[in-house]
């Protein structure tokens, strides 16, 4: 059991001292949780195999699911890969620092454990002063998966990190709530036609504007779980984002969804279940479940993304027996929100009119 220390830091202008302390921990092979613009990450020296192994253990993460390696300068990318295609360069130019992770053929210098034995490495440059300062001060690339216990929703506040990882990590840099609220977009640029492996903070439409055609991995559009051998990104086949209570996702036109949510609530009440509904501003007023929470307005997908993981965690505290979630529009960050909701439901999806 470690003693986890929390340091408050200013998100825009972090003080030097906590950053130096955290960097010293990273250099010594320890574990530091830190804010990024997407979600909190749990960092370790990417080139230190023992430290990365400890990272997997702290999160209880399966060893076949590699973390993202974070850099603070483009030069540092070339220590991780020797193959940056012209398309990848364009994407870096357009989106780094920012919520876009790119998958490259990996250099042999990257430890096996950091890439979970794959021949590729996922890299991103976060757009957050605390994350960038920590990476610079550590003088190494930082491997950082989201700072949650495996299977749980990603943390968007230091409090979320603490509730999952207290006693399992060394330091949490508390820079307040993260801005975007869903993880980075993961795009494979180790192949000719870039392939979207995980929708996230950089919208698909923005990628298409810069590189033209982007292939969608079948998992992204999947309405049901695909067999694990089709996974291209190891994270696809693991349980994710799940609150304690089972989630049913209802997708379709707003009117049909509302009818279905009401019917489901009544059916669950007959079984004496305590029912939670994850609704939207446009629909929440109409429901009479035990707990009704709104993701925000359907017209503001960015705000829905920012609220999603916090609300999923809040349902755990409400001790509901079942959660009924509404599908959301899939433009912009909506694609990432819908992808997380589908995963949270374990693909228990009802499609209505
Ligand atoms: O926004 C984010 O990306 C956050 C913050 C902390 O930067 N990080 C994050 O990391 O979400 P994580 O480990 O929770 O998710 C990384 C995803 C997983 O789905 C993993 O399978 C995938 O990236 N991944 C990592 N390395 C890969 C590789 N070489 N090829 C394909 N997918 C990879
Ligand atoms: Mg994660």
Coordinates of C-alpha atoms and ligand atoms in Angstrom, one line a residue:
X1 CA 0.0 0.0 0.0
X2 CA 1.4 3.4 -1.0
X3 CA 0.5 6.7 0.5
X4 CA -1.1 8.7 -2.3
X5 CA -0.4 12.4 -2.0
X6 CA -2.6 15.0 -3.8
X7 CA -1.1 18.3 -5.0
X8 CA -3.4 21.1 -6.1
X9 CA -2.0 22.7 -9.3
X10 CA -3.2 25.6 -11.4
X11 CA -4.4 24.1 -14.7
X12 CA -3.1 26.9 -16.8
X13 CA 0.0 28.0 -14.9
X14 CA 1.2 25.2 -12.6
X15 CA 3.7 26.0 -9.9
X16 CA 7.2 24.6 -10.3
X17 CA 7.5 22.7 -7.0
X18 CA 4.7 20.1 -7.3
X19 CA 5.7 19.5 -10.9
X20 CA 9.3 18.9 -9.9
X21 CA 8.2 16.5 -7.1
X22 CA 6.0 14.6 -9.5
X23 CA 8.7 14.4 -12.1
X24 CA 11.2 13.1 -9.5
X25 CA 8.7 10.3 -8.8
X26 CA 8.4 9.5 -12.5
X27 CA 12.2 9.4 -12.9
X28 CA 12.4 7.0 -9.9
X29 CA 9.9 4.6 -11.5
X30 CA 6.8 5.7 -9.6
X31 CA 3.3 6.5 -10.7
X32 CA 1.7 10.0 -11.0
X33 CA -1.8 10.8 -12.0
X34 CA -2.2 14.1 -13.9
X35 CA -4.8 16.1 -15.8
X36 CA -4.9 16.3 -19.6
X37 CA -7.5 18.1 -21.7
X38 CA -9.4 14.8 -22.2
X39 CA -9.3 12.8 -18.9
X40 CA -6.8 12.2 -16.1
X41 CA -3.9 9.9 -17.0
X42 CA -1.8 7.7 -14.8
X43 CA 1.8 8.2 -15.8
X44 CA 5.0 6.2 -15.7
X45 CA 8.3 6.5 -17.5
X46 CA 7.5 4.9 -20.9
X47 CA 11.1 3.5 -21.3
X48 CA 11.2 1.9 -17.8
X49 CA 9.7 -1.6 -18.1
X50 CA 9.3 -2.1 -14.4
X51 CA 7.5 1.2 -13.9
X52 CA 5.1 0.4 -16.8
X53 CA 4.5 -3.0 -15.3
X54 CA 3.6 -1.3 -12.0
X55 CA 1.3 0.9 -13.9
X56 CA -0.7 -2.1 -15.2
X57 CA -0.8 -3.5 -11.7
X58 CA -2.1 -0.3 -10.1
X59 CA -4.9 -0.1 -12.6
X60 CA -5.5 -3.9 -12.6
X61 CA -5.2 -3.6 -16.4
X62 CA -4.8 -6.7 -18.6
X63 CA -1.2 -6.8 -19.9
X64 CA -2.4 -7.1 -23.5
X65 CA -3.8 -3.6 -23.6
X66 CA -1.0 -1.0 -24.1
X67 CA -1.1 2.6 -22.8
X68 CA -0.7 5.7 -24.9
X69 CA 2.8 7.2 -24.8
X70 CA 2.7 11.0 -24.2
X71 CA 5.3 13.4 -25.5
X72 CA 5.8 17.2 -25.0
X73 CA 7.8 17.9 -28.2
X74 CA 7.5 16.5 -31.7
X75 CA 11.2 15.6 -31.7
X76 CA 10.5 13.1 -28.9
X77 CA 8.3 11.2 -31.3
X78 CA 11.3 10.1 -33.2
X79 CA 12.6 8.1 -30.2
X80 CA 9.5 6.0 -30.4
X81 CA 9.1 5.5 -34.1
X82 CA 11.2 5.8 -37.2
X83 CA 8.3 5.8 -39.6
X84 CA 6.2 9.0 -39.7
X85 CA 4.3 9.1 -43.0
X86 CA 3.4 12.3 -44.8
X87 CA -0.2 11.9 -43.8
X88 CA 0.9 11.5 -40.1
X89 CA 3.0 14.6 -40.4
X90 CA 0.0 16.6 -41.7
X91 CA -2.1 15.3 -38.8
X92 CA 0.6 16.2 -36.2
X93 CA 0.8 19.7 -37.7
X94 CA -3.0 20.1 -37.5
X95 CA -3.8 18.5 -34.2
X96 CA -0.8 18.4 -31.8
X97 CA -0.9 19.3 -29.1
X98 CA -4.4 18.0 -28.7
X99 CA -6.8 15.0 -28.3
X100 CA -5.4 12.9 -31.2
X101 CA -3.4 9.7 -30.6
X102 CA -1.6 8.3 -33.6
X103 CA -0.5 4.7 -33.9
X104 CA 3.0 4.2 -35.5
X105 CA 5.3 1.3 -36.3
X106 CA 7.4 1.2 -33.1
X107 CA 11.1 1.6 -32.6
X108 CA 12.8 -1.4 -30.9
X109 CA 13.9 1.0 -28.1
X110 CA 10.4 1.0 -26.7
X111 CA 10.1 -1.8 -24.0
X112 CA 7.8 -4.7 -24.9
X113 CA 5.5 -4.1 -21.9
X114 CA 4.9 -0.5 -23.0
X115 CA 3.4 -1.7 -26.3
X116 CA 2.0 -5.0 -24.9
X117 CA 4.2 -6.9 -27.4
X118 CA 2.7 -5.2 -30.4
X119 CA 4.8 -3.9 -33.3
X120 CA 3.2 -0.5 -33.1
X121 CA 3.1 2.3 -30.5
X122 CA 0.3 4.8 -29.8
X123 CA 1.6 8.4 -29.2
X124 CA 0.0 11.7 -28.4
X125 CA 1.0 15.2 -27.3
X126 CA -1.6 16.5 -24.8
X127 CA -2.9 20.1 -24.8
X128 CA -2.7 20.8 -21.1
X129 CA -0.1 22.9 -19.3
X130 CA 0.2 20.5 -16.3
X131 CA 0.7 17.4 -18.5
X132 CA 3.2 19.2 -20.7
X133 CA 5.2 20.6 -17.8
X134 CA 5.3 17.1 -16.1
X135 CA 6.6 15.4 -19.3
X136 CA 9.2 18.1 -19.9
X137 CA 10.4 18.1 -16.3
X138 CA 10.6 14.2 -16.3
X139 CA 12.9 14.2 -19.3
X140 CA 11.2 11.1 -20.7
X141 CA 8.1 10.1 -22.6
X142 CA 5.3 9.2 -20.2
X143 CA 3.1 6.1 -20.7
X144 CA -0.3 7.0 -19.4
X145 CA -3.6 5.2 -19.7
X146 CA -6.6 6.8 -18.2
X147 CA -6.2 6.9 -14.4
X148 CA -9.2 4.7 -13.5
X149 CA -9.4 1.1 -12.4
X150 CA -9.7 -1.1 -15.5
X151 CA -13.4 -1.4 -16.6
X152 CA -14.5 1.8 -14.8
X153 CA -15.4 5.1 -16.5
X154 CA -12.4 7.3 -17.1
X155 CA -11.7 10.0 -14.5
X156 CA -12.5 13.6 -15.3
X157 CA -11.6 14.9 -11.8
X158 CA -8.8 14.2 -9.2
X159 CA -11.6 12.9 -6.9
X160 CA -12.5 10.2 -9.4
X161 CA -8.8 9.2 -9.5
X162 CA -8.6 9.1 -5.7
X163 CA -11.7 7.0 -5.4
X164 CA -10.3 4.3 -7.8
X165 CA -6.6 4.4 -7.0
X166 CA -6.0 5.8 -3.5
X167 CA -3.2 3.8 -1.9
X168 CA -2.1 2.4 -5.3
X169 CA -0.2 5.3 -6.7
X170 CA 2.3 8.0 -5.5
X171 CA 0.9 11.4 -6.5
X172 CA -2.2 13.0 -8.0
X173 CA -1.7 16.4 -9.6
X174 CA -5.2 18.0 -9.1
X175 CA -5.8 20.5 -11.8
X176 CA -9.6 20.5 -11.6
X177 CA -12.1 19.0 -14.0
X178 CA -10.9 18.1 -17.4
X179 CA -12.3 20.1 -20.3
X180 CA -13.2 17.6 -23.0
X181 CA -14.3 14.7 -20.8
X182 CA -13.8 11.8 -23.3
X183 CA -10.5 10.3 -24.2
X184 CA -8.4 11.2 -27.3
X185 CA -9.3 9.9 -30.7
X186 CA -7.0 6.9 -31.7
X187 CA -6.0 6.8 -35.4
X188 CA -3.8 4.2 -36.9
X189 CA -1.3 5.8 -39.3
X190 CA 0.9 2.7 -39.6
X191 CA -1.2 1.7 -42.6
X192 CA -1.7 3.6 -45.9
X193 CA -5.4 4.5 -45.3
X194 CA -5.7 6.0 -41.8
X195 CA -8.0 3.9 -39.7
X196 CA -10.1 5.2 -36.8
X197 CA -9.7 2.8 -33.8
X198 CA -11.4 4.9 -31.1
X199 CA -13.6 8.0 -31.7
X200 CA -12.7 10.7 -29.1
X201 CA -11.9 14.3 -28.5
X202 CA -10.9 15.1 -32.1
X203 CA -14.0 14.7 -34.3
X204 CA -13.8 12.4 -37.3
X205 CA -15.1 15.2 -39.5
X206 CA -12.0 17.3 -38.6
X207 CA -9.6 14.4 -39.4
X208 CA -11.3 14.0 -42.8
X209 CA -10.8 17.6 -43.6
X210 CA -7.1 17.2 -43.2
X211 CA -6.3 13.7 -44.7
X212 CA -9.4 12.9 -46.8
X213 CA -10.6 9.4 -46.4
X214 CA -10.5 7.7 -43.0
X215 CA -11.5 4.1 -42.6
X216 CA -13.7 3.3 -39.6
X217 CA -12.7 0.1 -37.8
X218 CA -15.8 -2.2 -37.7
X219 CA -15.8 -1.9 -33.9
X220 CA -16.7 1.8 -34.2
X221 CA -19.9 1.3 -36.1
X222 CA -20.6 -2.0 -34.4
X223 CA -24.1 -2.3 -32.9
X224 CA -23.1 -5.5 -31.3
X225 CA -19.9 -6.9 -29.9
X226 CA -17.6 -8.3 -32.6
X227 CA -15.4 -11.4 -32.0
X228 CA -12.2 -10.5 -30.1
X229 CA -9.9 -11.7 -33.0
X230 CA -11.2 -8.8 -35.1
X231 CA -9.8 -6.3 -32.6
X232 CA -7.2 -4.0 -34.0
X233 CA -6.8 -2.0 -30.9
X234 CA -6.5 -4.2 -27.8
X235 CA -8.7 -1.9 -25.8
X236 CA -11.7 -2.8 -28.0
X237 CA -12.1 -6.3 -26.6
X238 CA -12.0 -5.3 -22.9
X239 CA -15.0 -4.4 -20.7
X240 CA -15.2 -0.6 -20.4
X241 CA -16.8 2.4 -18.9
X242 CA -19.2 0.2 -16.9
X243 CA -21.1 1.6 -13.9
X244 CA -22.1 -1.0 -11.3
X245 CA -25.7 -1.3 -12.5
X246 CA -26.3 -2.8 -15.9
X247 CA -27.0 -0.3 -18.7
X248 CA -29.6 -0.6 -21.4
X249 CA -29.0 1.8 -24.3
X250 CA -32.1 3.0 -26.3
X251 CA -31.3 4.4 -29.8
X252 CA -33.7 5.9 -32.3
X253 CA -35.8 9.0 -32.9
X254 CA -36.4 11.2 -29.9
X255 CA -40.1 10.4 -29.6
X256 CA -39.7 6.7 -30.0
X257 CA -36.8 6.7 -27.5
X258 CA -38.9 8.5 -24.9
X259 CA -41.8 6.0 -25.3
X260 CA -39.4 3.1 -24.9
X261 CA -37.6 4.6 -21.9
X262 CA -41.0 5.0 -20.1
X263 CA -42.0 1.5 -21.0
X264 CA -38.8 0.0 -19.7
X265 CA -39.0 2.0 -16.5
X266 CA -42.5 0.7 -15.8
X267 CA -41.4 -2.9 -16.5
X268 CA -38.4 -2.6 -14.2
X269 CA -40.6 -1.0 -11.5
X270 CA -42.8 -4.1 -11.6
X271 CA -39.7 -6.1 -10.7
X272 CA -39.2 -3.6 -7.8
X273 CA -36.0 -2.3 -9.3
X274 CA -34.6 1.1 -8.5
X275 CA -34.3 2.7 -12.0
X276 CA -31.9 5.4 -13.2
X277 CA -32.3 7.2 -16.5
X278 CA -29.5 9.0 -18.4
X279 CA -31.5 11.5 -20.4
X280 CA -31.0 14.8 -22.2
X281 CA -32.3 18.3 -21.5
X282 CA -34.9 17.8 -24.2
X283 CA -36.3 14.7 -22.6
X284 CA -35.5 14.5 -18.9
X285 CA -38.6 16.4 -17.9
X286 CA -40.8 13.6 -19.2
X287 CA -39.4 10.8 -17.0
X288 CA -40.5 9.5 -13.6
X289 CA -37.7 7.1 -12.8
X290 CA -36.1 7.0 -9.4
X291 CA -33.0 9.0 -10.6
X292 CA -33.0 11.0 -13.7
X293 CA -29.9 12.7 -14.9
X294 CA -29.3 14.8 -18.0
X295 CA -26.2 14.7 -20.1
X296 CA -27.1 18.1 -21.5
X297 CA -28.7 19.4 -24.6
X298 CA -28.7 17.3 -27.7
X299 CA -27.7 20.4 -29.5
X300 CA -24.4 20.6 -27.6
X301 CA -22.6 17.3 -28.0
X302 CA -19.4 18.8 -26.5
X303 CA -21.1 19.5 -23.2
X304 CA -22.6 16.0 -23.2
X305 CA -19.1 14.6 -23.7
X306 CA -17.8 16.6 -20.8
X307 CA -20.6 15.3 -18.5
X308 CA -20.7 11.7 -19.5
X309 CA -18.1 9.9 -17.2
X310 CA -19.0 12.0 -14.2
X311 CA -22.7 11.1 -14.6
X312 CA -21.9 7.4 -15.1
X313 CA -20.0 7.5 -11.8
X314 CA -22.8 9.4 -10.0
X315 CA -25.2 6.5 -10.8
X316 CA -23.0 4.2 -8.7
X317 CA -23.5 6.5 -5.7
X318 CA -27.3 6.4 -6.2
X319 CA -27.4 2.6 -5.9
X320 CA -29.7 2.1 -8.8
X321 CA -30.3 -1.5 -10.0
X322 CA -30.6 -0.6 -13.7
X323 CA -29.7 2.4 -15.9
X324 CA -31.5 3.2 -19.0
X325 CA -29.5 5.5 -21.3
X326 CA -30.6 7.4 -24.4
X327 CA -28.6 7.3 -27.5
X328 CA -27.3 10.7 -28.7
X329 CA -26.6 12.4 -32.1
X330 CA -23.3 11.0 -33.5
X331 CA -21.9 14.2 -35.1
X332 CA -18.7 15.7 -33.7
X333 CA -17.9 14.4 -30.2
X334 CA -21.3 12.6 -30.3
X335 CA -19.6 9.7 -32.0
X336 CA -17.3 9.3 -29.0
X337 CA -20.2 9.6 -26.5
X338 CA -22.3 7.0 -28.4
X339 CA -19.3 4.7 -28.6
X340 CA -18.7 4.9 -24.8
X341 CA -22.4 4.4 -24.1
X342 CA -22.5 1.3 -26.3
X343 CA -19.5 -0.1 -24.5
X344 CA -20.9 0.8 -21.1
X345 CA -24.1 -1.1 -22.0
X346 CA -22.0 -4.2 -23.0
X347 CA -23.9 -3.7 -26.3
X348 CA -27.3 -4.2 -24.7
X349 CA -29.0 -1.9 -27.2
X350 CA -32.6 -1.4 -28.1
X351 CA -33.3 0.2 -31.5
X352 CA -36.6 1.9 -31.8
X353 CA -38.3 3.8 -34.7
Ligands
LIG1 O1 -7.2 10.9 -23.8 C1 -6.6 9.9 -23.7 O2 -6.2 9.2 -24.7 C2 -6.2 9.4 -22.3 C3 -5.3 10.5 -21.7 C4 -4.7 10.1 -20.4 O3 -4.2 10.8 -22.6 N1 -5.5 8.2 -22.3 C5 -6.2 7.0 -22.5 O4 -5.4 5.9 -22.5 O5 -7.4 7.0 -22.8 P1 -6.0 4.4 -22.4 O6 -4.8 3.6 -22.1 O7 -7.1 4.3 -21.4 O8 -6.5 4.1 -23.8 C6 -5.6 3.8 -24.8 C7 -6.2 3.2 -26.0 C8 -6.7 1.8 -25.7 O9 -7.9 1.5 -26.3 C9 -5.6 0.9 -26.3 O10 -6.0 -0.4 -26.7 C10 -5.2 1.8 -27.5 O11 -5.3 3.1 -27.1 N2 -3.8 1.5 -28.0 C11 -2.7 1.7 -27.3 N3 -1.6 1.3 -28.0 C12 -2.1 0.8 -29.2 C13 -1.5 0.3 -30.4 N4 -0.2 0.2 -30.5 N5 -2.3 0.0 -31.4 C14 -3.7 0.2 -31.3 N6 -4.3 0.7 -30.2 C15 -3.5 1.0 -29.2
LIG2 MG1 -8.9 3.8 -20.4

